[in-house]
Amino acid sequence: MTRLFPYPTLLGEPALEITDVAVDGAALPYTMISKPQQAVALHQVERKDWEEVELSVRVLAPQRELSDGPWSDVACVAVSTERATNVRCVQRLRPDGPGSWSGAVTLLKPQHRDRVILGASVVATVDGVSGRVIGSTPRSWVVDLKAEEPAREREPVVTESDFRDGPHEWLRPFKDSPWLVDVSGDTPMVHLNTAFEGVAQLLNGSGGPLEKATGSLISAQLASDVWTSMFHAAVSGLDLDEDGTPRLPEGWRGSVLRTMLPDVLPSMSLSEALHEVHSRQTEGPGWAELQSNIHYAASRRAQVPRRLTMAIRTVDRSQEGTPR
């Protein structure tokens, strides 16, 4: 995402790499680190009572820009954050040479419980002001304490529950709803109501052509609800830069915004669309008018038009030759 700063910054982007991971001094298996995904999986890590994780990191920044730019006292810091515990740690890295830094970032188990986001920033003195950020990694690493495999994004988890007579009392006020979408946590949840007769069976694709077409249509409506809910959750409470510019969030929230914003505000760049949506959502004017765009974008991602067309064609074929 493009950001505007009132002082010179790097045109090139710093790159962060996790080279090694150790858990209580023991090296993590290579299969639990994915460089293409920029993700680390720490699911149990062969032990449930680990105390600390040490991430060996390296950052490379454009060497020529750094040497020729209008700044001094250039340094690099690694920044680790977690939404679940509201922890933010900054670790200064040691210089290895022009445009190169390395070091170790330590994660203590009492401070983390879900997903840690690790990025890096290059800071310098610019126009006499020290500690100004002149470059940041465009894509952070994800360190997942619960995942068995290293992956950045989390797909919505679908569970089946009896909203009327099941063990989860908090679902009972929604007993007449076929499903409930919960986007309050770090993983979106979809609860299917088994007390709503036939929905779970249709979504599982059972029955003949008509039943399968109906199930596909219901699945599209459910997916549209999920995309809409995730979008609203993603634009709520965005983190801001010092100048008030909204930052694209990490994880599934950032993925949802990257996917939907081009359809919500097609005439704008990603950064412009994010700023516009944030402005409308926080200040009020224009937010109600934007709901039609959001609904359209969610329906498009859920393939509602295509599935509706297929369902209509299936019904037409089933009625061919039937007396009317």
Short mmCIF file of C-alpha atoms in Angstrom, two decimals:
data_model
loop_
_atom_site.label_atom_id
_atom_site.label_comp_id
_atom_site.label_asym_id
_atom_site.label_seq_id
_atom_site.Cartn_x
_atom_site.Cartn_y
_atom_site.Cartn_z
CA MET A 1 0.00 0.00 0.00
CA THR A 2 1.33 3.45 -0.91
CA ARG A 3 1.72 5.89 1.97
CA LEU A 4 2.53 9.58 1.93
CA PHE A 5 5.16 11.01 4.28
CA PRO A 6 6.07 14.68 4.82
CA TYR A 7 9.77 13.81 4.40
CA PRO A 8 11.94 11.77 1.99
CA THR A 9 11.66 7.97 2.20
CA LEU A 10 13.08 4.96 0.38
CA LEU A 11 11.62 4.12 -3.00
CA GLY A 12 12.78 0.53 -2.72
CA GLU A 13 11.28 -1.75 -0.08
CA PRO A 14 13.19 -3.53 2.69
CA ALA A 15 12.90 -7.33 2.71
CA LEU A 16 12.62 -9.39 5.90
CA GLU A 17 13.57 -13.05 6.14
CA ILE A 18 13.38 -15.49 9.04
CA THR A 19 16.45 -17.69 8.63
CA ASP A 20 16.11 -19.97 11.67
CA VAL A 21 13.67 -20.67 14.49
CA ALA A 22 14.57 -22.19 17.86
CA VAL A 23 12.16 -23.28 20.60
CA ASP A 24 13.81 -23.35 24.04
CA GLY A 25 17.15 -23.71 22.26
CA ALA A 26 16.07 -26.53 19.91
CA ALA A 27 15.92 -25.83 16.18
CA LEU A 28 12.46 -25.97 14.61
CA PRO A 29 11.93 -28.51 11.77
CA TYR A 30 12.28 -26.97 8.32
CA THR A 31 8.77 -28.14 7.35
CA MET A 32 7.25 -25.72 9.89
CA ILE A 33 8.80 -22.69 8.18
CA SER A 34 7.48 -21.50 4.81
CA LYS A 35 9.45 -18.78 3.04
CA PRO A 36 6.96 -18.46 0.12
CA GLN A 37 4.09 -18.03 2.61
CA GLN A 38 6.30 -16.05 5.01
CA ALA A 39 4.79 -18.04 7.85
CA VAL A 40 5.97 -20.15 10.78
CA ALA A 41 3.83 -22.83 12.44
CA LEU A 42 4.41 -23.51 16.14
CA HIS A 43 1.63 -26.03 16.81
CA GLN A 44 2.80 -27.79 20.00
CA VAL A 45 6.35 -27.86 18.50
CA GLU A 46 6.84 -31.31 19.98
CA ARG A 47 6.07 -29.88 23.41
CA LYS A 48 3.18 -28.01 25.01
CA ASP A 49 5.14 -26.28 27.77
CA TRP A 50 7.68 -24.31 25.75
CA GLU A 51 8.87 -21.02 27.27
CA GLU A 52 10.40 -18.96 24.47
CA VAL A 53 10.86 -18.88 20.72
CA GLU A 54 13.90 -17.24 19.13
CA LEU A 55 13.56 -16.05 15.54
CA SER A 56 16.79 -15.36 13.64
CA VAL A 57 16.01 -12.58 11.17
CA ARG A 58 17.77 -10.72 8.38
CA VAL A 59 16.73 -7.49 6.67
CA LEU A 60 18.01 -6.17 3.34
CA ALA A 61 17.32 -2.62 2.13
CA PRO A 62 18.31 -0.75 -1.07
CA GLN A 63 22.01 -0.08 -0.51
CA ARG A 64 22.47 2.69 -3.09
CA GLU A 65 19.45 4.66 -1.86
CA LEU A 66 20.65 4.44 1.72
CA SER A 67 24.11 5.74 0.83
CA ASP A 68 22.88 8.58 -1.40
CA GLY A 69 19.77 9.69 0.51
CA PRO A 70 19.26 12.81 2.68
CA TRP A 71 19.41 10.95 6.00
CA SER A 72 21.85 9.89 8.70
CA ASP A 73 22.02 7.56 11.71
CA VAL A 74 20.31 4.81 9.73
CA ALA A 75 19.16 1.83 11.80
CA CYS A 76 16.78 -1.10 11.49
CA VAL A 77 14.27 -2.51 13.98
CA ALA A 78 12.13 -5.64 13.99
CA VAL A 79 8.58 -5.14 15.25
CA SER A 80 6.44 -8.00 16.57
CA THR A 81 2.77 -7.53 17.44
CA GLU A 82 -0.22 -9.64 18.42
CA ARG A 83 -3.83 -8.50 18.43
CA ALA A 84 -5.00 -11.19 20.87
CA THR A 85 -2.74 -9.99 23.69
CA ASN A 86 -2.16 -6.39 22.52
CA VAL A 87 1.61 -6.92 22.73
CA ARG A 88 4.05 -4.87 20.66
CA CYS A 89 7.82 -5.37 20.91
CA VAL A 90 10.59 -3.50 19.05
CA GLN A 91 14.03 -5.10 18.67
CA ARG A 92 17.00 -3.18 17.26
CA LEU A 93 18.98 -5.24 14.75
CA ARG A 94 22.75 -5.14 14.30
CA PRO A 95 24.25 -3.86 11.04
CA ASP A 96 26.09 -6.45 8.93
CA GLY A 97 27.08 -4.08 6.16
CA PRO A 98 25.55 -1.44 3.88
CA GLY A 99 21.80 -2.07 3.71
CA SER A 100 21.98 -5.27 5.74
CA TRP A 101 20.96 -6.07 9.32
CA SER A 102 20.42 -9.21 11.35
CA GLY A 103 19.53 -10.27 14.86
CA ALA A 104 17.25 -12.37 17.04
CA VAL A 105 13.66 -11.71 18.06
CA THR A 106 12.43 -13.48 21.19
CA LEU A 107 8.80 -14.42 21.79
CA LEU A 108 7.89 -15.28 25.38
CA LYS A 109 4.95 -17.64 25.78
CA PRO A 110 3.18 -15.63 28.56
CA GLN A 111 2.95 -12.68 26.13
CA HIS A 112 1.48 -14.60 23.18
CA ARG A 113 -1.29 -17.08 22.56
CA ASP A 114 -2.33 -17.03 18.89
CA ARG A 115 -0.68 -15.29 15.91
CA VAL A 116 2.32 -12.95 16.00
CA ILE A 117 2.94 -10.53 13.13
CA LEU A 118 6.61 -9.76 12.51
CA GLY A 119 7.78 -6.88 10.33
CA ALA A 120 10.75 -4.53 10.10
CA SER A 121 11.33 -0.81 9.64
CA VAL A 122 14.36 1.21 8.60
CA VAL A 123 14.64 4.42 10.64
CA ALA A 124 16.94 7.40 10.33
CA THR A 125 17.44 11.06 11.15
CA VAL A 126 15.76 13.16 8.45
CA ASP A 127 15.57 16.97 8.41
CA GLY A 128 17.05 16.99 11.89
CA VAL A 129 14.38 14.68 13.34
CA SER A 130 15.63 11.31 14.60
CA GLY A 131 13.76 8.01 14.54
CA ARG A 132 11.79 8.70 11.37
CA VAL A 133 10.63 5.63 9.43
CA ILE A 134 12.08 5.78 5.92
CA GLY A 135 11.07 2.26 4.86
CA SER A 136 9.03 -0.72 6.06
CA THR A 137 8.62 -4.29 4.87
CA PRO A 138 5.54 -4.44 2.62
CA ARG A 139 4.71 -7.99 3.74
CA SER A 140 5.16 -9.18 7.30
CA TRP A 141 5.79 -12.70 8.53
CA VAL A 142 3.10 -14.61 10.44
CA VAL A 143 4.17 -16.74 13.42
CA ASP A 144 1.21 -18.97 14.27
CA LEU A 145 1.24 -20.62 17.69
CA LYS A 146 -1.70 -22.88 16.83
CA ALA A 147 -1.23 -23.95 13.23
CA GLU A 148 0.16 -27.36 12.28
CA GLU A 149 1.28 -26.11 8.86
CA PRO A 150 2.76 -22.72 7.96
CA ALA A 151 0.08 -20.65 6.21
CA ARG A 152 -0.70 -16.93 6.24
CA GLU A 153 -4.46 -16.88 5.89
CA ARG A 154 -7.15 -18.68 7.82
CA GLU A 155 -10.23 -19.93 6.06
CA PRO A 156 -13.54 -19.55 7.92
CA VAL A 157 -14.16 -22.50 10.20
CA VAL A 158 -17.60 -24.11 9.73
CA THR A 159 -19.22 -25.90 12.67
CA GLU A 160 -22.66 -27.45 13.12
CA SER A 161 -24.66 -26.68 16.27
CA ASP A 162 -28.23 -26.97 17.46
CA PHE A 163 -29.17 -23.36 18.15
CA ARG A 164 -32.40 -24.37 19.91
CA ASP A 165 -31.47 -27.23 22.25
CA GLY A 166 -27.69 -27.49 21.92
CA PRO A 167 -25.11 -26.92 24.66
CA HIS A 168 -24.19 -23.39 23.51
CA GLU A 169 -26.64 -21.11 25.26
CA TRP A 170 -25.30 -18.01 23.51
CA LEU A 171 -26.65 -19.38 20.20
CA ARG A 172 -30.24 -19.78 21.43
CA PRO A 173 -31.32 -16.19 20.72
CA PHE A 174 -30.56 -17.01 17.04
CA LYS A 175 -32.62 -20.25 16.98
CA ASP A 176 -34.66 -19.12 13.95
CA SER A 177 -31.58 -18.36 11.85
CA PRO A 178 -30.13 -21.00 9.50
CA TRP A 179 -26.58 -19.87 10.32
CA LEU A 180 -24.55 -17.32 12.25
CA VAL A 181 -21.31 -15.67 11.14
CA ASP A 182 -18.87 -14.73 13.92
CA VAL A 183 -15.93 -12.51 12.91
CA SER A 184 -14.98 -11.27 16.37
CA GLY A 185 -11.90 -13.47 16.72
CA ASP A 186 -8.70 -14.12 14.80
CA THR A 187 -10.44 -16.83 12.75
CA PRO A 188 -13.87 -16.29 11.15
CA MET A 189 -16.45 -18.81 12.35
CA VAL A 190 -19.62 -20.00 10.61
CA HIS A 191 -22.13 -21.79 12.84
CA LEU A 192 -24.72 -23.88 10.96
CA ASN A 193 -28.00 -24.39 12.78
CA THR A 194 -28.84 -28.12 12.67
CA ALA A 195 -32.26 -27.28 14.16
CA PHE A 196 -33.07 -25.49 10.90
CA GLU A 197 -34.36 -28.50 9.00
CA GLY A 198 -32.61 -29.44 5.77
CA VAL A 199 -29.97 -26.70 5.59
CA ALA A 200 -26.96 -28.79 6.63
CA GLN A 201 -28.02 -31.64 4.33
CA LEU A 202 -28.43 -29.34 1.32
CA LEU A 203 -25.08 -27.64 1.97
CA ASN A 204 -23.42 -31.06 2.08
CA GLY A 205 -24.63 -31.68 -1.50
CA SER A 206 -26.97 -34.58 -0.83
CA GLY A 207 -29.97 -35.46 -3.01
CA GLY A 208 -30.70 -35.16 -6.71
CA PRO A 209 -30.02 -32.34 -9.21
CA LEU A 210 -32.71 -30.05 -7.79
CA GLU A 211 -31.51 -30.52 -4.23
CA LYS A 212 -27.89 -29.95 -5.28
CA ALA A 213 -28.83 -26.79 -7.19
CA THR A 214 -30.71 -25.53 -4.16
CA GLY A 215 -27.76 -26.35 -1.93
CA SER A 216 -25.43 -24.45 -4.25
CA LEU A 217 -27.70 -21.41 -4.10
CA ILE A 218 -27.87 -21.58 -0.29
CA SER A 219 -24.09 -21.95 -0.19
CA ALA A 220 -23.74 -18.80 -2.31
CA GLN A 221 -26.00 -16.84 0.03
CA LEU A 222 -24.02 -18.08 3.02
CA ALA A 223 -20.73 -17.14 1.35
CA SER A 224 -22.10 -13.68 0.56
CA ASP A 225 -23.04 -13.20 4.22
CA VAL A 226 -19.56 -14.32 5.27
CA TRP A 227 -17.80 -11.94 2.86
CA THR A 228 -20.01 -9.04 3.97
CA SER A 229 -19.39 -9.73 7.66
CA MET A 230 -15.65 -10.14 7.15
CA PHE A 231 -15.44 -6.87 5.19
CA HIS A 232 -17.22 -4.90 7.91
CA ALA A 233 -14.99 -6.47 10.57
CA ALA A 234 -11.87 -5.72 8.53
CA VAL A 235 -12.62 -1.98 8.17
CA SER A 236 -13.55 -1.56 11.83
CA GLY A 237 -10.77 -0.34 14.10
CA LEU A 238 -8.04 0.01 11.48
CA ASP A 239 -4.59 0.92 12.80
CA LEU A 240 -3.38 4.34 11.67
CA ASP A 241 0.00 5.83 10.84
CA GLU A 242 1.19 8.97 12.62
CA ASP A 243 -0.38 11.13 9.90
CA GLY A 244 -3.74 9.35 10.24
CA THR A 245 -3.34 7.15 7.16
CA PRO A 246 -5.09 3.78 7.70
CA ARG A 247 -2.87 0.71 7.49
CA LEU A 248 -3.88 -2.46 5.70
CA PRO A 249 -4.30 -5.08 8.46
CA GLU A 250 -2.55 -8.44 8.53
CA GLY A 251 -4.11 -11.89 8.28
CA TRP A 252 -7.55 -12.58 6.87
CA ARG A 253 -8.69 -8.99 7.38
CA GLY A 254 -6.03 -7.67 5.02
CA SER A 255 -6.74 -10.43 2.52
CA VAL A 256 -10.46 -9.59 2.52
CA LEU A 257 -9.79 -5.90 1.89
CA ARG A 258 -7.31 -6.61 -0.92
CA THR A 259 -9.92 -8.86 -2.54
CA MET A 260 -13.04 -6.71 -2.13
CA LEU A 261 -11.89 -3.09 -2.30
CA PRO A 262 -11.30 -3.20 -6.10
CA ASP A 263 -15.01 -4.07 -6.47
CA VAL A 264 -16.25 -1.73 -3.75
CA LEU A 265 -14.43 1.31 -5.17
CA PRO A 266 -13.17 0.25 -8.61
CA SER A 267 -12.00 3.70 -9.71
CA MET A 268 -9.47 4.00 -6.87
CA SER A 269 -6.14 2.41 -6.04
CA LEU A 270 -5.98 0.07 -3.04
CA SER A 271 -4.56 2.73 -0.73
CA GLU A 272 -7.06 5.37 -1.90
CA ALA A 273 -9.97 2.94 -1.48
CA LEU A 274 -8.83 1.99 2.03
CA HIS A 275 -8.61 5.66 3.01
CA GLU A 276 -12.03 6.40 1.50
CA VAL A 277 -13.75 3.47 3.20
CA HIS A 278 -12.15 4.31 6.53
CA SER A 279 -13.23 7.95 6.20
CA ARG A 280 -16.83 7.03 5.38
CA GLN A 281 -17.01 4.37 8.09
CA THR A 282 -15.66 6.64 10.86
CA GLU A 283 -17.11 9.99 9.85
CA GLY A 284 -20.53 8.85 8.67
CA PRO A 285 -21.26 10.64 5.37
CA GLY A 286 -21.40 8.24 2.45
CA TRP A 287 -21.19 5.05 4.53
CA ALA A 288 -24.84 4.08 3.98
CA GLU A 289 -24.53 4.68 0.23
CA LEU A 290 -21.48 2.39 0.13
CA GLN A 291 -23.46 -0.63 1.37
CA SER A 292 -24.76 -1.39 -2.13
CA ASN A 293 -21.16 -1.56 -3.39
CA ILE A 294 -20.18 -3.83 -0.49
CA HIS A 295 -23.15 -6.10 -1.14
CA TYR A 296 -22.24 -6.29 -4.83
CA ALA A 297 -18.59 -7.11 -4.05
CA ALA A 298 -19.61 -9.83 -1.57
CA SER A 299 -22.10 -11.35 -4.04
CA ARG A 300 -19.44 -11.38 -6.73
CA ARG A 301 -16.92 -13.15 -4.50
CA ALA A 302 -19.61 -15.67 -3.51
CA GLN A 303 -20.48 -16.25 -7.21
CA VAL A 304 -24.16 -15.57 -6.53
CA PRO A 305 -25.05 -14.63 -10.16
CA ARG A 306 -23.46 -17.78 -11.61
CA ARG A 307 -24.99 -20.12 -9.03
CA LEU A 308 -28.40 -18.50 -9.39
CA THR A 309 -28.24 -18.93 -13.17
CA MET A 310 -27.28 -22.60 -12.76
CA ALA A 311 -30.13 -23.17 -10.30
CA ILE A 312 -32.69 -21.59 -12.67
CA ARG A 313 -31.43 -23.74 -15.56
CA THR A 314 -31.66 -26.87 -13.41
CA VAL A 315 -35.27 -26.05 -12.50
CA ASP A 316 -36.12 -25.38 -16.17
CA ARG A 317 -34.62 -28.71 -17.26
CA SER A 318 -36.49 -30.57 -14.53
CA GLN A 319 -39.78 -29.09 -15.76
CA GLU A 320 -39.30 -29.92 -19.44
CA GLY A 321 -42.12 -32.18 -20.54
CA THR A 322 -44.04 -31.62 -17.31
CA PRO A 323 -47.68 -30.61 -17.92
CA ARG A 324 -48.42 -27.05 -16.78
#
